[in-house]
CSV table of N, CA and C in Angstrom, one decimal:
chain,number,residue,atom,x,y,z
Z,155,MET,N,100.1,127.2,132.3
Z,155,MET,CA,100.7,128.3,133.1
Z,155,MET,C,99.4,130.0,132.8
Z,156,SER,N,99.3,129.7,134.3
Z,156,SER,CA,98.2,131.2,134.5
Z,156,SER,C,99.5,132.4,134.8
Z,157,VAL,N,98.8,133.3,133.9
Z,157,VAL,CA,99.4,134.6,134.1
Z,157,VAL,C,98.6,136.1,134.9
Z,158,THR,N,99.3,136.7,135.8
Z,158,THR,CA,98.5,137.5,137.1
Z,158,THR,C,99.4,139.0,136.8
Z,159,ILE,N,98.6,140.0,136.7
Z,159,ILE,CA,99.5,141.5,136.6
Z,159,ILE,C,99.4,141.5,138.4
Z,160,ARG,N,100.5,142.0,139.0
Z,160,ARG,CA,100.2,142.4,140.3
Z,160,ARG,C,101.4,143.3,141.0
Z,161,MET,N,101.5,143.1,142.4
Z,161,MET,CA,102.0,144.5,142.9
Z,161,MET,C,103.7,143.8,143.4
Z,162,SER,N,104.6,144.1,143.5
Z,162,SER,CA,105.9,143.7,144.0
Z,162,SER,C,105.9,144.3,144.9
Z,163,ARG,N,105.9,144.6,146.4
Z,163,ARG,CA,106.4,145.3,147.0
Z,163,ARG,C,108.5,145.6,147.0
Z,164,HIS,N,108.7,146.9,147.5
Z,164,HIS,CA,110.1,146.9,147.6
Z,164,HIS,C,110.0,148.4,148.2
Z,165,GLY,N,111.0,149.0,148.5
Z,165,GLY,CA,111.2,149.7,149.9
Z,165,GLY,C,111.3,149.2,151.3
Z,166,THR,N,111.6,150.4,152.1
Z,166,THR,CA,111.7,150.1,153.5
Z,166,THR,C,110.8,149.8,153.9
Z,167,LYS,N,110.9,149.1,155.6
Z,167,LYS,CA,110.1,149.1,156.7
Z,167,LYS,C,109.2,150.4,156.8
Z,168,LYS,N,108.0,150.6,156.4
Z,168,LYS,CA,107.1,152.1,156.8
Z,168,LYS,C,106.8,152.6,156.2
Z,169,LYS,N,107.8,152.2,154.8
Z,169,LYS,CA,108.0,153.4,152.9
Z,169,LYS,C,107.9,152.2,152.1
Z,170,PRO,N,106.9,152.2,151.9
Z,170,PRO,CA,106.3,150.8,150.5
Z,170,PRO,C,107.2,151.8,149.3
Z,171,PHE,N,107.3,150.7,148.7
Z,171,PHE,CA,107.2,151.1,146.9
Z,171,PHE,C,106.7,149.8,146.4
Z,172,TYR,N,106.1,150.2,145.2
Z,172,TYR,CA,105.5,148.8,144.5
Z,172,TYR,C,105.6,149.2,143.0
Z,173,ARG,N,106.4,148.0,142.6
Z,173,ARG,CA,106.2,147.7,141.1
Z,173,ARG,C,105.3,146.5,140.4
Z,174,ILE,N,104.4,147.3,139.7
Z,174,ILE,CA,103.1,146.5,138.8
Z,174,ILE,C,103.9,145.3,137.8
Z,175,VAL,N,103.7,144.5,137.8
Z,175,VAL,CA,105.0,143.2,137.6
Z,175,VAL,C,103.7,142.3,136.5
Z,176,VAL,N,104.2,141.7,135.7
Z,176,VAL,CA,103.3,140.7,135.4
Z,176,VAL,C,104.7,139.4,135.6
Z,177,SER,N,103.7,138.3,136.1
Z,177,SER,CA,104.4,137.5,136.4
Z,177,SER,C,103.5,135.7,136.4
Z,178,ASP,N,104.1,134.8,136.3
Z,178,ASP,CA,103.3,133.3,136.7
Z,178,ASP,C,102.7,133.6,138.4
Z,179,ARG,N,101.5,133.0,138.4
Z,179,ARG,CA,100.9,133.2,139.7
Z,179,ARG,C,101.6,132.1,140.6
Z,180,ARG,N,102.4,131.2,140.4
Z,180,ARG,CA,103.1,130.1,141.0
Z,180,ARG,C,104.3,130.9,141.9
Z,181,PHE,N,104.9,131.7,141.2
Z,181,PHE,CA,105.7,132.7,141.8
Z,181,PHE,C,105.3,133.4,143.3
Z,182,PRO,N,106.5,134.0,143.8
Z,182,PRO,CA,106.1,134.4,145.4
Z,182,PRO,C,106.3,135.9,145.1
Z,183,ARG,N,105.3,136.2,145.8
Z,183,ARG,CA,105.2,138.2,145.4
Z,183,ARG,C,106.1,138.9,145.0
Z,184,ASP,N,107.1,138.8,145.5
Z,184,ASP,CA,108.5,139.6,145.4
Z,184,ASP,C,109.3,138.6,144.8
Z,185,GLY,N,109.1,137.6,144.0
Z,185,GLY,CA,110.2,137.1,143.3
Z,185,GLY,C,110.1,136.9,142.2
Z,186,ARG,N,110.4,136.4,141.4
Z,186,ARG,CA,110.8,136.5,139.9
Z,186,ARG,C,109.4,136.7,138.8
Z,187,TYR,N,109.7,137.3,138.2
Z,187,TYR,CA,108.5,137.8,137.7
Z,187,TYR,C,108.7,138.2,135.9
Z,188,ILE,N,108.3,138.2,134.6
Z,188,ILE,CA,108.3,138.4,133.3
Z,188,ILE,C,108.5,139.7,132.6
Z,189,GLU,N,107.6,140.4,133.2
Z,189,GLU,CA,108.0,142.1,132.7
Z,189,GLU,C,107.4,143.1,133.8
Z,190,GLN,N,108.5,144.2,134.1
Z,190,GLN,CA,107.3,145.3,134.8
Z,190,GLN,C,106.9,146.0,133.9
Z,191,VAL,N,105.8,146.5,134.4
Z,191,VAL,CA,105.2,147.4,133.2
Z,191,VAL,C,104.4,148.6,134.2
Z,192,GLY,N,104.7,148.9,135.1
Z,192,GLY,CA,104.9,150.2,136.2
Z,192,GLY,C,104.7,150.1,137.5
Z,193,THR,N,104.7,151.7,138.0
Z,193,THR,CA,105.3,151.7,139.3
Z,193,THR,C,104.1,152.4,140.0
Z,194,TYR,N,104.2,152.3,141.9
Z,194,TYR,CA,103.4,152.7,142.6
Z,194,TYR,C,103.8,153.2,143.7
Z,195,ASP,N,103.8,154.4,144.1
Z,195,ASP,CA,103.7,154.7,145.2
Z,195,ASP,C,103.1,155.8,145.8
Z,196,PRO,N,102.3,154.9,147.6
Z,196,PRO,CA,101.6,155.8,147.6
Z,196,PRO,C,101.7,156.8,149.0
Z,197,ARG,N,103.2,156.7,149.5
Z,197,ARG,CA,103.3,157.4,149.9
Z,197,ARG,C,103.8,159.5,149.1
Z,198,ALA,N,103.1,159.1,147.4
Z,198,ALA,CA,104.0,160.3,146.5
Z,198,ALA,C,102.3,161.3,147.1
Z,199,LYS,N,102.7,162.5,147.1
Z,199,LYS,CA,101.7,163.8,147.4
Z,199,LYS,C,100.8,163.5,145.5
Z,200,THR,N,101.7,163.8,144.7
Z,200,THR,CA,101.0,163.8,143.1
Z,200,THR,C,102.2,162.9,142.3
Z,201,ALA,N,101.2,162.4,141.0
Z,201,ALA,CA,102.3,161.2,140.3
Z,201,ALA,C,102.8,160.2,141.1
Z,202,GLY,N,101.7,159.4,141.9
Z,202,GLY,CA,102.8,158.4,142.5
Z,202,GLY,C,102.3,156.9,141.9
Z,203,LEU,N,101.5,157.7,140.8
Z,203,LEU,CA,101.0,156.3,139.3
Z,203,LEU,C,101.4,156.5,138.4
Z,204,THR,N,102.3,155.7,138.0
Z,204,THR,CA,102.8,155.5,136.1
Z,204,THR,C,103.0,153.7,135.8
Z,205,LEU,N,102.2,154.0,134.7
Z,205,LEU,CA,101.2,152.7,134.0
Z,205,LEU,C,102.0,152.7,132.3
Z,206,GLN,N,102.4,151.6,132.0
Z,206,GLN,CA,102.5,151.3,130.8
Z,206,GLN,C,101.4,150.8,130.3
Z,207,GLN,N,100.2,151.6,129.7
Z,207,GLN,CA,99.4,151.3,129.4
Z,207,GLN,C,98.7,150.1,127.8
Z,208,GLU,N,99.9,149.9,127.3
Z,208,GLU,CA,99.9,149.1,126.2
Z,208,GLU,C,100.5,148.5,126.5
Z,209,LYS,N,101.5,148.2,127.1
Z,209,LYS,CA,101.7,146.7,127.6
Z,209,LYS,C,101.1,146.0,128.5
Z,210,ILE,N,100.4,146.9,129.3
Z,210,ILE,CA,99.3,145.7,130.2
Z,210,ILE,C,98.0,145.1,129.3
Z,211,ASP,N,97.3,146.6,128.8
Z,211,ASP,CA,96.5,146.5,127.7
Z,211,ASP,C,97.1,144.6,126.7
Z,212,ALA,N,98.5,145.1,126.4
Z,212,ALA,CA,98.9,143.4,125.3
Z,212,ALA,C,99.0,142.1,126.8
Z,213,TRP,N,99.0,142.5,127.3
Z,213,TRP,CA,98.9,141.4,128.5
Z,213,TRP,C,97.7,141.3,128.7
Z,214,ILE,N,96.6,141.3,129.1
Z,214,ILE,CA,95.9,141.2,129.0
Z,214,ILE,C,94.8,140.7,127.8
Z,215,LYS,N,94.7,140.7,126.7
Z,215,LYS,CA,94.5,140.2,125.6
Z,215,LYS,C,94.5,139.0,125.4
Z,216,LYS,N,96.5,138.4,126.2
Z,216,LYS,CA,97.4,137.4,125.9
Z,216,LYS,C,96.6,136.6,126.9
Z,217,GLY,N,95.4,136.9,128.0
Z,217,GLY,CA,94.9,136.2,129.2
Z,217,GLY,C,95.2,136.6,130.3
Z,218,ALA,N,96.5,137.8,130.9
Z,218,ALA,CA,96.5,137.5,132.0
Z,218,ALA,C,95.8,138.6,133.0
Z,219,LYS,N,95.5,138.2,133.8
Z,219,LYS,CA,94.6,138.6,134.6
Z,219,LYS,C,95.0,139.8,135.9
Z,220,PRO,N,94.7,141.1,136.0
Z,220,PRO,CA,95.0,141.7,136.7
Z,220,PRO,C,94.6,141.3,138.0
Z,221,SER,N,95.2,141.6,139.0
Z,221,SER,CA,94.5,142.1,140.8
Z,221,SER,C,93.9,142.4,141.4
Z,222,GLN,N,93.2,142.4,142.2
Z,222,GLN,CA,92.1,143.3,142.2
Z,222,GLN,C,92.3,144.8,142.8
Z,223,THR,N,93.5,144.7,143.2
Z,223,THR,CA,94.4,146.5,143.1
Z,223,THR,C,94.4,147.0,142.2
Z,224,VAL,N,95.6,145.7,141.6
Z,224,VAL,CA,95.9,146.5,140.2
Z,224,VAL,C,94.3,147.3,139.6
Z,225,SER,N,93.8,146.1,139.1
Z,225,SER,CA,92.7,146.2,138.2
Z,225,SER,C,91.9,147.7,139.0
Z,226,GLU,N,91.7,147.9,140.2
Z,226,GLU,CA,91.4,149.1,140.2
Z,226,GLU,C,92.3,149.7,140.0
Z,227,LEU,N,94.0,150.2,140.3
Z,227,LEU,CA,94.8,151.4,140.0
Z,227,LEU,C,94.3,151.7,138.1
Z,228,ILE,N,94.1,150.9,138.0
Z,228,ILE,CA,94.1,150.9,136.2
Z,228,ILE,C,93.0,151.8,136.1
Z,229,LYS,N,92.1,151.3,136.9
Z,229,LYS,CA,90.8,152.3,136.3
Z,229,LYS,C,91.1,153.8,136.6
Z,230,LYS,N,91.6,153.5,137.5
Z,230,LYS,CA,91.9,154.9,138.3
Z,230,LYS,C,92.8,156.2,137.4
Z,231,GLU,N,93.9,155.1,136.6
Z,231,GLU,CA,94.4,156.0,135.9
Z,231,GLU,C,94.4,156.1,134.3
Z,232,LYS,N,93.1,155.6,134.1
Z,232,LYS,CA,92.3,155.2,133.3
Z,232,LYS,C,91.2,156.8,133.1
Z,233,LYS,N,90.6,156.8,134.1
Z,233,LYS,CA,89.8,158.2,134.8
Z,233,LYS,C,90.3,159.0,134.5
Z,234,ALA,N,91.8,158.9,135.2
Z,234,ALA,CA,92.4,160.9,135.3
Z,234,ALA,C,93.1,160.9,133.6
Z,235,SER,N,93.2,160.2,132.8
Z,235,SER,CA,93.6,160.6,132.0
Z,235,SER,C,92.3,160.8,130.5
């Protein structure tokens, strides 16, 4: 089972809101997931990104691979902290 950390889209049309989730690669994008580890609101002026860094690090140690977009968001969050 290959596990990935990726974004799951929620919200309405033209108003996206994303959950950052850990899921099996075979599951659909907005389908079942193992654990939610953060949120991302691209429309927010400030603090649109929240991550549970400890959980993300634990999943990466277990072998989960973040998607390209999520890895960029993680780098952005680490740089801001």
